[in-house]
Amino acid sequence: MNYQSLTPELIEQFRGICGADALMNADDPKAARYGRDQVSEKAYHHPPDLVVFPTTKEQVSQILELADRARIPVTPRGAGSGLSGGAVPACGGIVLSLERMNKILEIDPESLCAVVQPGVVTAALDRELEPYGLFFAGYPISEDFCHIGGNIAENAGGGRAVKYGVTGNYVTGLEIVIPGGEVLRLGGKRYKDVTGYDLISLIVGSEGTLAVVTEITLRLSPRPRHRRSLLTGFGRESEAIDTVSAIFRDTGIVPTSIEFMDAFCFTETAKSLRFDLPSEGSAAYMLYEVDGADPNDTERGIEKINDAVRGSSPMFSELLSDSRSEEVWKLRKRIPWMLKRITPHQSAEDISVPIGAIPGFVRRLRSIESDLGIHIPVFGHAGDGNLHAHPMAVGDEAEDRWAEIRKPVLTTLYEEALRLGGTISGEHGIGNKRREFMPLVSSPTELGLLKGIKGVFDPNAILNPAKIF
Ligand SMILES: Cc1cc2nc3c(=O)[nH]c(=O)nc-3n(C[C@H](O)[C@H](O)[C@H](O)COP(=O)(O)OP(=O)(O)OC[C@H]3O[C@@H](n4cnc5c(N)ncnc54)[C@H](O)[C@@H]3O)c2cc1C
């Protein structure tokens, strides 16, 4: 695709749309952070030529109209917490930051809905919902900083997905702007809608490649008033993971969360936080949680889970007090940051497999680790089969070693996931980081259909180019 360069005249026109204080030029020292997300590898960073900060859908519409006419690439951006290079302007051009569109427009307790702008921080919405006794169930672990717009574009999942599902399950309405500048309203506060194709589901998870989301209507749920959690350590990883199916099979309970942490992830993060947590030399740790409206139900639920995990002979099992549970969740949320500090020569993966296939996948992961002589720490949402494996190269020659092994390691991991009925991304998306692997998972016909859909929304391919395909 032939894109045009941003001329001073065009920059002046964008200034006319948004105002001078809503533009950041490429030479501004703060512009560099709009050229990367949370992917460590520099190969997936690219500086923007201009960053714009619209505050209204009208401005977004005029920006897309002008950019489409002038053939300037536009990359929408939320908080930049993504892990697939999605918010990075891979072809240069404009970064369209939605961070100033950050208002909660309405909380409607009658229809159990919230209407928000895309730049609302996920946890900020949760705090606003608390007094209403409501919550938005589709949160990711990055809730303290990621934006609802980014969650929609990635169809983010998270720690509660076992029971509540992912972001897309809670989106009932969207306002979007498509390339060319037209504004469309899809759905609304109604929960049910089978009128025509489900365009909301198409936009959710489309990684900012089809439209810019400017308003979101979210379905809310009654806020669970009680939570109980359990931390368990096992002598073998397979014993820890076997408990997932056992819980579903034997207890009749759908836990809110089942999180897996290998010994390295758990103990190194506990050390960095100076937490005094039990370890007993365990090879793997599981955090189970149940929630609900009735304290007796949650108590019974967690006890049943505790009974079920005893079948796997844990080394220890601790029913956590509320404060202790917060500590363990803090540890779990810190793991990606602990790993990121080790080396930039790593890849944060989010392979998704059927839950029955997790033990086989982890076993295979360990054999790849020893065959190739690399380190692959792993943790993640075991309750829905979504594991974060972080293959990495460390030591003096890490950069060269990583350049050599990155592709074969990822190809092997992905092929293994596919063999087990899984796929290459359960929540972080394809972005520019995984696009070279799309032909592994999608047939030429499927890829053709996806590209055809992209062409219908964005015939000049100005919106977030060089992503997914
Ligand atoms: C420590 C850590 C923990 C994480 N935990 C989880 C987790 O539990 N579950 C999970 O799913 N993810 C997780 N992530 C990944 C990331 O936080 C999510 O993908 C999140 O939803 C991205 O939101 P964002 O606002 O940062 O989006 P960005 O990174 O800014 O953008 C992500 C994508 O969305 C597009 N986009 C953003 N806003 C819009 C918009 N308004 N309209 C159209 N397109 C848009 C961008 O173009 C890009 O393709 C984690 C990341 C980190 C660093």
Short mmCIF file of C-alpha atoms and ligand atoms in Angstrom, two decimals:
data_model
loop_
_atom_site.label_atom_id
_atom_site.label_comp_id
_atom_site.label_asym_id
_atom_site.label_seq_id
_atom_site.Cartn_x
_atom_site.Cartn_y
_atom_site.Cartn_z
CA MET A 1 0.00 0.00 0.00
CA ASN A 2 1.34 3.43 -0.93
CA TYR A 3 0.95 5.89 1.92
CA GLN A 4 1.65 9.61 1.74
CA SER A 5 3.92 11.50 4.09
CA LEU A 6 2.52 13.98 6.56
CA THR A 7 3.24 17.42 5.07
CA PRO A 8 3.26 20.64 7.17
CA GLU A 9 -0.01 21.57 5.38
CA LEU A 10 -1.67 18.32 6.48
CA ILE A 11 -0.42 18.75 10.06
CA GLU A 12 -1.96 22.24 9.99
CA GLN A 13 -5.30 20.71 8.91
CA PHE A 14 -5.17 18.17 11.77
CA ARG A 15 -4.42 21.06 14.12
CA GLY A 16 -7.51 22.82 12.74
CA ILE A 17 -9.63 19.76 13.62
CA CYS A 18 -8.37 19.13 17.18
CA GLY A 19 -6.71 22.34 18.33
CA ALA A 20 -3.01 23.00 18.94
CA ASP A 21 -2.92 21.37 22.40
CA ALA A 22 -4.26 18.10 20.98
CA LEU A 23 -1.27 17.47 18.72
CA MET A 24 2.15 16.04 19.57
CA ASN A 25 4.87 16.20 16.94
CA ALA A 26 7.37 13.39 16.33
CA ASP A 27 10.23 15.43 17.81
CA ASP A 28 8.47 15.84 21.17
CA PRO A 29 10.41 13.71 23.72
CA LYS A 30 7.10 12.24 24.95
CA ALA A 31 6.22 10.98 21.43
CA ALA A 32 8.53 7.95 21.81
CA ARG A 33 6.15 6.23 24.23
CA TYR A 34 3.47 6.28 21.49
CA GLY A 35 5.80 4.21 19.35
CA ARG A 36 5.67 1.12 21.55
CA ASP A 37 3.36 -0.91 23.74
CA GLN A 38 4.36 -3.53 26.35
CA VAL A 39 6.14 -5.79 23.85
CA SER A 40 9.81 -5.74 24.88
CA GLU A 41 11.38 -6.52 21.52
CA LYS A 42 12.47 -3.37 19.68
CA ALA A 43 11.62 -4.96 16.31
CA TYR A 44 7.96 -4.24 17.17
CA HIS A 45 8.42 -0.58 18.05
CA HIS A 46 7.96 2.21 15.47
CA PRO A 47 7.80 5.96 16.05
CA PRO A 48 4.70 7.96 15.10
CA ASP A 49 4.92 10.97 12.76
CA LEU A 50 2.20 12.71 14.75
CA VAL A 51 0.06 11.92 17.81
CA VAL A 52 -3.45 13.39 18.03
CA PHE A 53 -5.66 13.46 21.12
CA PRO A 54 -9.28 13.97 20.05
CA THR A 55 -11.98 14.62 22.65
CA THR A 56 -15.12 14.11 20.56
CA LYS A 57 -16.45 11.65 18.00
CA GLU A 58 -16.77 14.56 15.56
CA GLN A 59 -13.03 15.14 15.77
CA VAL A 60 -12.36 11.40 15.31
CA SER A 61 -14.65 11.47 12.27
CA GLN A 62 -12.87 14.45 10.69
CA ILE A 63 -9.44 12.93 11.41
CA LEU A 64 -10.43 9.67 9.68
CA GLU A 65 -12.00 11.55 6.76
CA LEU A 66 -8.87 13.62 6.16
CA ALA A 67 -6.45 10.72 6.75
CA ASP A 68 -8.42 8.50 4.36
CA ARG A 69 -8.45 11.20 1.66
CA ALA A 70 -4.73 11.91 2.13
CA ARG A 71 -3.78 8.20 2.53
CA ILE A 72 -2.15 8.64 5.93
CA PRO A 73 -2.04 5.58 8.23
CA VAL A 74 -3.94 5.97 11.53
CA THR A 75 -3.30 3.73 14.54
CA PRO A 76 -5.85 3.91 17.38
CA ARG A 77 -4.38 3.69 20.86
CA GLY A 78 -5.70 3.17 24.37
CA ALA A 79 -3.28 2.88 27.29
CA GLY A 80 -0.60 1.09 25.26
CA SER A 81 -0.64 -1.89 27.63
CA GLY A 82 -1.08 -4.34 24.75
CA LEU A 83 1.22 -7.32 24.30
CA SER A 84 1.09 -7.79 20.52
CA GLY A 85 2.32 -4.45 19.13
CA GLY A 86 -1.29 -3.54 18.21
CA ALA A 87 -1.13 0.14 19.22
CA VAL A 88 2.23 0.72 17.51
CA PRO A 89 2.16 2.74 14.24
CA ALA A 90 3.97 0.05 12.26
CA CYS A 91 3.78 2.11 9.03
CA GLY A 92 4.29 5.49 10.72
CA GLY A 93 1.62 8.14 10.26
CA ILE A 94 -0.76 9.19 13.01
CA VAL A 95 -1.32 7.65 16.43
CA LEU A 96 -4.91 8.42 17.40
CA SER A 97 -4.82 8.39 21.19
CA LEU A 98 -8.23 8.02 22.80
CA GLU A 99 -6.89 8.83 26.27
CA ARG A 100 -8.74 12.14 26.55
CA MET A 101 -12.10 10.52 25.72
CA ASN A 102 -12.29 9.21 29.26
CA LYS A 103 -15.77 9.97 30.58
CA ILE A 104 -18.25 7.58 32.12
CA LEU A 105 -21.33 8.94 30.36
CA GLU A 106 -24.04 7.02 32.19
CA ILE A 107 -24.61 4.29 34.75
CA ASP A 108 -28.09 2.90 34.32
CA PRO A 109 -28.97 0.61 37.25
CA GLU A 110 -32.47 -0.01 35.84
CA SER A 111 -31.23 -1.51 32.57
CA LEU A 112 -27.98 -2.77 34.18
CA CYS A 113 -25.79 -0.91 31.70
CA ALA A 114 -22.95 1.61 31.65
CA VAL A 115 -22.20 3.90 28.72
CA VAL A 116 -18.54 4.93 28.58
CA GLN A 117 -15.98 6.57 26.35
CA PRO A 118 -13.07 4.38 25.20
CA GLY A 119 -10.38 6.08 27.33
CA VAL A 120 -11.96 5.12 30.66
CA VAL A 121 -9.50 3.08 32.75
CA THR A 122 -11.08 -0.31 33.47
CA ALA A 123 -10.55 -0.18 37.26
CA ALA A 124 -11.90 3.40 37.41
CA LEU A 125 -15.20 2.14 35.99
CA ASP A 126 -15.22 -0.60 38.60
CA ARG A 127 -14.78 1.94 41.41
CA GLU A 128 -17.71 4.00 40.07
CA LEU A 129 -19.91 0.90 39.90
CA GLU A 130 -19.26 -0.25 43.47
CA PRO A 131 -21.82 2.04 45.18
CA TYR A 132 -24.50 0.70 42.81
CA GLY A 133 -23.74 -2.89 43.84
CA LEU A 134 -22.82 -3.60 40.21
CA PHE A 135 -19.70 -4.58 38.28
CA PHE A 136 -18.34 -5.09 34.77
CA ALA A 137 -17.26 -8.70 34.78
CA GLY A 138 -14.96 -8.75 31.73
CA TYR A 139 -11.85 -7.24 33.29
CA PRO A 140 -8.22 -8.06 32.41
CA ILE A 141 -5.42 -8.33 34.99
CA SER A 142 -4.09 -4.99 33.65
CA GLU A 143 -7.30 -3.28 34.85
CA ASP A 144 -5.41 -0.60 36.82
CA PHE A 145 -4.13 1.03 33.65
CA CYS A 146 -5.71 -0.43 30.48
CA HIS A 147 -8.66 1.31 28.83
CA ILE A 148 -12.11 -0.06 28.05
CA GLY A 149 -11.58 0.85 24.35
CA GLY A 150 -8.41 -1.27 24.27
CA ASN A 151 -10.25 -4.11 26.06
CA ILE A 152 -12.94 -4.02 23.36
CA ALA A 153 -10.39 -3.95 20.53
CA GLU A 154 -8.54 -6.96 22.01
CA ASN A 155 -11.60 -8.74 23.44
CA ALA A 156 -9.60 -8.91 26.65
CA GLY A 157 -10.10 -11.74 29.10
CA GLY A 158 -8.64 -12.02 32.55
CA GLY A 159 -8.60 -13.55 35.96
CA ARG A 160 -12.37 -13.96 36.22
CA ALA A 161 -12.99 -15.34 32.73
CA VAL A 162 -13.53 -18.89 34.01
CA LYS A 163 -16.88 -17.89 35.48
CA TYR A 164 -17.76 -14.66 33.70
CA GLY A 165 -16.24 -14.96 30.24
CA VAL A 166 -14.45 -12.20 28.34
CA THR A 167 -15.09 -8.54 27.48
CA GLY A 168 -17.14 -9.35 24.39
CA ASN A 169 -19.78 -11.12 26.49
CA TYR A 170 -20.66 -7.75 28.03
CA VAL A 171 -20.74 -5.39 25.04
CA THR A 172 -24.31 -4.56 24.00
CA GLY A 173 -23.69 -1.35 22.07
CA LEU A 174 -20.92 0.49 20.24
CA GLU A 175 -20.48 3.81 18.53
CA ILE A 176 -17.77 3.50 15.89
CA VAL A 177 -16.15 5.70 13.27
CA ILE A 178 -15.09 3.96 10.08
CA PRO A 179 -12.36 5.09 7.66
CA GLY A 180 -13.85 7.89 5.57
CA GLY A 181 -15.29 9.39 8.74
CA GLU A 182 -18.82 7.98 8.95
CA VAL A 183 -20.16 7.48 12.50
CA LEU A 184 -22.27 4.36 13.14
CA ARG A 185 -24.23 3.26 16.20
CA LEU A 186 -24.51 -0.51 16.68
CA GLY A 187 -26.80 -2.13 19.26
CA GLY A 188 -27.62 -0.22 22.43
CA LYS A 189 -28.79 -1.11 25.93
CA ARG A 190 -30.87 -4.07 24.75
CA TYR A 191 -29.40 -7.42 25.72
CA LYS A 192 -30.80 -9.38 22.81
CA ASP A 193 -30.45 -8.47 19.15
CA VAL A 194 -30.32 -10.75 16.12
CA THR A 195 -31.01 -8.08 13.53
CA GLY A 196 -28.67 -8.85 10.65
CA TYR A 197 -25.05 -9.89 11.05
CA ASP A 198 -23.54 -9.34 14.48
CA LEU A 199 -21.31 -6.36 13.71
CA ILE A 200 -20.63 -5.71 17.39
CA SER A 201 -18.93 -9.09 17.68
CA LEU A 202 -16.95 -8.32 14.53
CA ILE A 203 -15.62 -5.05 15.94
CA VAL A 204 -14.86 -6.60 19.35
CA GLY A 205 -11.41 -8.17 18.98
CA SER A 206 -10.71 -6.49 15.60
CA GLU A 207 -7.60 -4.80 17.08
CA GLY A 208 -8.43 -1.33 15.77
CA THR A 209 -8.17 -2.47 12.15
CA LEU A 210 -11.83 -1.98 11.12
CA ALA A 211 -13.09 1.05 13.04
CA VAL A 212 -12.32 3.42 15.90
CA VAL A 213 -14.58 2.80 18.90
CA THR A 214 -15.81 6.10 20.37
CA GLU A 215 -18.50 4.93 22.80
CA ILE A 216 -19.31 1.62 24.46
CA THR A 217 -22.42 0.29 26.20
CA LEU A 218 -21.56 -2.44 28.67
CA ARG A 219 -23.84 -4.93 30.34
CA LEU A 220 -23.34 -4.92 34.10
CA SER A 221 -23.77 -7.73 36.62
CA PRO A 222 -24.71 -7.77 40.31
CA ARG A 223 -21.50 -7.29 42.25
CA PRO A 224 -20.48 -10.47 44.07
CA ARG A 225 -20.35 -9.57 47.76
CA HIS A 226 -18.23 -12.43 48.98
CA ARG A 227 -15.02 -14.02 47.72
CA ARG A 228 -12.97 -16.89 49.09
CA SER A 229 -9.66 -18.07 47.77
CA LEU A 230 -7.27 -20.92 48.20
CA LEU A 231 -3.53 -21.13 47.50
CA THR A 232 -2.10 -24.58 46.93
CA GLY A 233 1.39 -25.84 46.14
CA PHE A 234 2.16 -29.09 44.31
CA GLY A 235 5.26 -31.25 43.92
CA ARG A 236 4.72 -31.53 40.17
CA GLU A 237 3.25 -29.17 37.59
CA SER A 238 1.07 -31.95 36.18
CA GLU A 239 -0.52 -32.49 39.62
CA ALA A 240 -1.37 -28.79 39.84
CA ILE A 241 -2.91 -28.70 36.38
CA ASP A 242 -4.84 -31.95 36.80
CA THR A 243 -6.91 -30.19 39.45
CA VAL A 244 -8.59 -27.97 36.82
CA SER A 245 -10.61 -30.76 35.23
CA ALA A 246 -11.12 -32.42 38.63
CA ILE A 247 -12.78 -29.28 40.00
CA PHE A 248 -15.18 -28.94 37.07
CA ARG A 249 -15.88 -32.68 37.05
CA ASP A 250 -16.24 -33.39 40.76
CA THR A 251 -17.49 -30.27 42.54
CA GLY A 252 -20.29 -28.92 40.33
CA ILE A 253 -18.78 -25.49 40.97
CA VAL A 254 -17.61 -22.96 38.40
CA PRO A 255 -14.83 -21.06 40.19
CA THR A 256 -14.30 -17.40 39.41
CA SER A 257 -10.58 -17.93 38.83
CA ILE A 258 -8.06 -20.73 38.57
CA GLU A 259 -4.55 -19.32 38.13
CA PHE A 260 -1.40 -21.37 37.60
CA MET A 261 2.11 -20.15 38.54
CA ASP A 262 5.27 -22.20 38.06
CA ALA A 263 7.86 -22.25 40.84
CA PHE A 264 10.10 -19.67 39.17
CA CYS A 265 7.30 -17.14 38.60
CA PHE A 266 5.87 -17.57 42.10
CA THR A 267 9.03 -17.58 44.18
CA GLU A 268 10.93 -14.88 42.26
CA THR A 269 7.95 -12.52 42.42
CA ALA A 270 7.32 -13.29 46.10
CA LYS A 271 10.99 -12.47 46.73
CA SER A 272 10.81 -9.20 44.81
CA LEU A 273 7.75 -8.18 46.83
CA ARG A 274 9.28 -9.45 50.08
CA PHE A 275 6.16 -11.52 50.69
CA ASP A 276 6.35 -14.26 53.22
CA LEU A 277 4.33 -16.89 51.42
CA PRO A 278 4.42 -20.64 51.84
CA SER A 279 6.47 -22.47 49.27
CA GLU A 280 7.53 -25.82 50.79
CA GLY A 281 9.66 -26.30 47.67
CA SER A 282 6.60 -26.69 45.45
CA ALA A 283 7.04 -27.06 41.69
CA ALA A 284 3.78 -25.26 40.92
CA TYR A 285 1.19 -23.12 42.66
CA MET A 286 -2.52 -22.71 42.05
CA LEU A 287 -4.77 -19.88 43.14
CA TYR A 288 -8.46 -20.78 43.16
CA GLU A 289 -11.25 -18.33 43.88
CA VAL A 290 -15.03 -18.47 44.19
CA ASP A 291 -17.39 -15.53 44.56
CA GLY A 292 -21.10 -15.04 45.11
CA ALA A 293 -23.90 -13.31 46.97
CA ASP A 294 -24.05 -15.64 49.97
CA PRO A 295 -21.09 -16.13 52.37
CA ASN A 296 -22.18 -19.69 53.19
CA ASP A 297 -22.20 -20.61 49.51
CA THR A 298 -18.73 -19.19 48.91
CA GLU A 299 -17.41 -20.93 52.04
CA ARG A 300 -18.92 -24.26 50.95
CA GLY A 301 -17.60 -23.68 47.41
CA ILE A 302 -14.01 -23.12 48.42
CA GLU A 303 -14.12 -26.08 50.82
CA LYS A 304 -15.36 -28.34 48.03
CA ILE A 305 -12.50 -27.12 45.86
CA ASN A 306 -10.07 -27.77 48.68
CA ASP A 307 -11.44 -31.33 48.97
CA ALA A 308 -11.12 -31.84 45.21
CA VAL A 309 -7.49 -30.66 45.08
CA ARG A 310 -6.54 -33.01 47.92
CA GLY A 311 -6.89 -35.80 45.35
CA SER A 312 -3.71 -34.43 43.70
CA SER A 313 -1.72 -34.61 46.98
CA PRO A 314 -0.77 -30.95 47.38
CA MET A 315 2.31 -30.08 49.42
CA PHE A 316 0.29 -27.39 51.17
CA SER A 317 -3.12 -25.80 50.90
CA GLU A 318 -4.02 -22.50 52.52
CA LEU A 319 -7.49 -20.97 52.72
CA LEU A 320 -6.66 -17.29 52.41
CA SER A 321 -7.95 -14.49 54.56
CA ASP A 322 -9.07 -11.40 52.64
CA SER A 323 -5.80 -9.57 53.27
CA ARG A 324 -3.73 -12.62 52.38
CA SER A 325 -5.78 -13.12 49.22
CA GLU A 326 -5.03 -9.54 48.19
CA GLU A 327 -1.34 -10.23 48.72
CA VAL A 328 -1.42 -13.33 46.52
CA TRP A 329 -3.36 -11.51 43.77
CA LYS A 330 -0.82 -8.70 43.94
CA LEU A 331 1.90 -11.28 43.44
CA ARG A 332 0.04 -12.84 40.51
CA LYS A 333 -0.44 -9.43 38.87
CA ARG A 334 3.26 -8.59 39.34
CA ILE A 335 4.59 -11.72 37.57
CA PRO A 336 4.64 -10.22 34.03
CA TRP A 337 6.60 -7.20 35.30
CA MET A 338 9.08 -9.41 37.16
CA LEU A 339 9.66 -11.42 33.96
CA LYS A 340 9.94 -8.30 31.81
CA ARG A 341 12.78 -7.02 33.96
CA ILE A 342 14.90 -10.13 33.32
CA THR A 343 15.63 -9.47 29.63
CA PRO A 344 14.16 -7.74 26.57
CA HIS A 345 14.99 -10.90 24.61
CA GLN A 346 11.78 -12.75 25.39
CA SER A 347 8.28 -13.18 24.12
CA ALA A 348 5.14 -12.96 26.28
CA GLU A 349 2.89 -15.63 24.81
CA ASP A 350 -0.78 -16.33 25.51
CA ILE A 351 -1.45 -19.68 23.94
CA SER A 352 -4.95 -21.03 24.39
CA VAL A 353 -5.71 -24.77 24.51
CA PRO A 354 -8.74 -26.82 25.58
CA ILE A 355 -8.58 -27.23 29.36
CA GLY A 356 -8.19 -31.01 29.00
CA ALA A 357 -5.04 -30.39 26.92
CA ILE A 358 -3.22 -28.15 29.43
CA PRO A 359 -1.25 -30.97 31.11
CA GLY A 360 0.01 -32.20 27.71
CA PHE A 361 0.90 -28.67 26.66
CA VAL A 362 2.89 -27.93 29.82
CA ARG A 363 4.72 -31.26 29.53
CA ARG A 364 5.65 -30.46 25.94
CA LEU A 365 6.73 -26.97 26.95
CA ARG A 366 9.19 -28.43 29.43
CA SER A 367 10.61 -30.80 26.83
CA ILE A 368 11.05 -27.89 24.36
CA GLU A 369 12.79 -26.01 27.17
CA SER A 370 15.32 -28.78 27.76
CA ASP A 371 15.73 -29.71 24.05
CA LEU A 372 16.59 -26.12 23.10
CA GLY A 373 18.35 -25.19 26.33
CA ILE A 374 16.18 -22.11 26.96
CA HIS A 375 14.16 -20.91 29.90
CA ILE A 376 10.34 -20.83 29.58
CA PRO A 377 8.66 -19.50 32.73
CA VAL A 378 4.91 -20.10 32.61
CA PHE A 379 1.87 -18.85 34.49
CA GLY A 380 -1.67 -17.92 33.56
CA HIS A 381 -5.36 -18.52 33.47
CA ALA A 382 -5.36 -22.32 33.76
CA GLY A 383 -9.13 -22.38 34.37
CA ASP A 384 -9.80 -21.38 30.77
CA GLY A 385 -6.76 -23.00 29.14
CA ASN A 386 -4.94 -19.71 28.51
CA LEU A 387 -1.28 -19.96 29.52
CA HIS A 388 1.38 -17.26 29.45
CA ALA A 389 4.62 -18.96 28.44
CA HIS A 390 7.59 -16.57 28.28
CA PRO A 391 10.42 -18.15 26.29
CA MET A 392 13.54 -16.05 26.85
CA ALA A 393 17.28 -15.88 26.17
CA VAL A 394 19.51 -14.76 29.03
CA GLY A 395 23.23 -14.23 29.51
CA ASP A 396 26.03 -12.51 27.59
CA GLU A 397 24.95 -13.53 24.13
CA ALA A 398 21.24 -13.28 24.74
CA GLU A 399 20.53 -10.92 21.85
CA ASP A 400 22.15 -13.13 19.20
CA ARG A 401 20.78 -16.29 20.77
CA TRP A 402 17.26 -14.84 20.82
CA ALA A 403 17.54 -13.75 17.18
CA GLU A 404 18.50 -17.34 16.34
CA ILE A 405 15.87 -19.21 18.38
CA ARG A 406 12.86 -16.85 18.50
CA LYS A 407 11.15 -18.07 15.35
CA PRO A 408 11.82 -21.82 15.77
CA VAL A 409 10.75 -21.70 19.44
CA LEU A 410 7.52 -19.82 18.71
CA THR A 411 6.76 -22.03 15.71
CA THR A 412 7.24 -25.14 17.84
CA LEU A 413 5.04 -23.77 20.65
CA TYR A 414 2.31 -22.71 18.23
CA GLU A 415 2.39 -26.01 16.32
CA GLU A 416 2.10 -27.86 19.61
CA ALA A 417 -0.87 -25.73 20.64
CA LEU A 418 -2.57 -26.39 17.29
CA ARG A 419 -1.95 -30.13 17.56
CA LEU A 420 -3.77 -30.06 20.91
CA GLY A 421 -6.77 -28.15 19.49
CA GLY A 422 -5.54 -24.75 20.66
CA THR A 423 -4.49 -21.51 19.03
CA ILE A 424 -1.76 -18.87 19.14
CA SER A 425 -3.52 -16.15 21.11
CA GLY A 426 -6.28 -16.33 23.70
CA GLU A 427 -6.36 -12.66 24.70
CA HIS A 428 -3.40 -10.52 23.58
CA GLY A 429 -4.23 -10.62 19.87
CA ILE A 430 -2.11 -10.86 16.73
CA GLY A 431 -1.01 -7.22 16.24
CA ASN A 432 2.23 -6.99 14.27
CA LYS A 433 3.97 -9.44 16.57
CA ARG A 434 2.20 -12.64 15.51
CA ARG A 435 1.05 -11.76 12.03
CA GLU A 436 3.78 -13.82 10.36
CA PHE A 437 2.22 -16.86 12.07
CA MET A 438 -1.36 -16.33 10.86
CA PRO A 439 -0.94 -18.79 7.95
CA LEU A 440 -0.16 -21.47 10.56
CA VAL A 441 -3.64 -21.12 12.08
CA SER A 442 -5.86 -19.86 9.26
CA SER A 443 -6.41 -21.49 5.90
CA PRO A 444 -5.96 -19.38 2.73
CA THR A 445 -9.76 -19.25 2.42
CA GLU A 446 -10.20 -18.03 5.99
CA LEU A 447 -7.46 -15.44 5.53
CA GLY A 448 -9.13 -14.34 2.29
CA LEU A 449 -12.44 -13.83 4.12
CA LEU A 450 -10.72 -11.83 6.88
CA LYS A 451 -8.93 -9.65 4.33
CA GLY A 452 -12.20 -9.21 2.43
CA ILE A 453 -13.90 -7.91 5.60
CA LYS A 454 -10.99 -5.52 6.19
CA GLY A 455 -11.38 -4.24 2.61
CA VAL A 456 -15.10 -3.54 3.08
CA PHE A 457 -14.50 -1.38 6.16
CA ASP A 458 -11.23 0.17 5.08
CA PRO A 459 -10.73 0.04 1.28
CA ASN A 460 -7.63 2.28 1.42
CA ALA A 461 -6.11 0.27 4.30
CA ILE A 462 -5.34 3.39 6.37
CA LEU A 463 -6.55 2.00 9.72
CA ASN A 464 -3.87 0.26 11.78
CA PRO A 465 -2.03 -1.22 8.76
CA ALA A 466 0.45 -4.10 9.03
CA LYS A 467 -1.58 -5.75 11.80
CA ILE A 468 -3.12 -9.25 11.86
CA PHE A 469 -2.24 -10.03 8.19
C1 LIG B 1 0.86 -6.61 33.22
C2 LIG B 1 -0.13 -6.88 32.12
C3 LIG B 1 -1.18 -7.74 32.37
C4 LIG B 1 -2.11 -8.01 31.36
N1 LIG B 1 -3.15 -8.85 31.63
C5 LIG B 1 -4.06 -9.10 30.68
C6 LIG B 1 -5.16 -9.99 30.94
O1 LIG B 1 -5.34 -10.51 32.04
N2 LIG B 1 -6.02 -10.20 29.95
C7 LIG B 1 -5.90 -9.62 28.72
O2 LIG B 1 -6.74 -9.84 27.86
N3 LIG B 1 -4.87 -8.79 28.44
C8 LIG B 1 -3.96 -8.51 29.39
N4 LIG B 1 -2.92 -7.65 29.11
C9 LIG B 1 -2.80 -7.04 27.78
C10 LIG B 1 -3.50 -5.65 27.65
O3 LIG B 1 -3.54 -4.98 28.89
C11 LIG B 1 -4.90 -5.79 27.06
O4 LIG B 1 -4.81 -6.25 25.73
C12 LIG B 1 -5.72 -4.49 27.09
O5 LIG B 1 -7.04 -4.78 26.76
C13 LIG B 1 -5.19 -3.43 26.14
O6 LIG B 1 -5.81 -2.20 26.46
P1 LIG B 1 -5.09 -0.81 26.14
O7 LIG B 1 -6.03 0.27 26.46
O8 LIG B 1 -3.77 -0.74 26.77
O9 LIG B 1 -4.94 -0.92 24.56
P2 LIG B 1 -3.69 -0.60 23.61
O10 LIG B 1 -2.52 -1.46 23.96
O11 LIG B 1 -3.46 0.86 23.57
O12 LIG B 1 -4.27 -1.06 22.23
C14 LIG B 1 -4.57 -2.41 21.98
C15 LIG B 1 -5.27 -2.53 20.61
O13 LIG B 1 -6.52 -1.89 20.67
C16 LIG B 1 -6.65 -0.92 19.63
N5 LIG B 1 -7.46 0.15 20.20
C17 LIG B 1 -7.29 0.78 21.38
N6 LIG B 1 -8.30 1.65 21.60
C18 LIG B 1 -9.13 1.56 20.53
C19 LIG B 1 -10.35 2.20 20.16
N7 LIG B 1 -10.95 3.10 20.92
N8 LIG B 1 -10.92 1.88 18.96
C20 LIG B 1 -10.35 0.95 18.17
N9 LIG B 1 -9.21 0.31 18.47
C21 LIG B 1 -8.61 0.61 19.64
C22 LIG B 1 -5.22 -0.55 19.28
O14 LIG B 1 -5.13 -0.08 17.94
C23 LIG B 1 -4.50 -1.86 19.48
O15 LIG B 1 -4.63 -2.66 18.33
C24 LIG B 1 -1.97 -7.38 30.08
C25 LIG B 1 -0.91 -6.50 29.86
C26 LIG B 1 0.01 -6.24 30.86
C27 LIG B 1 1.14 -5.28 30.58
#
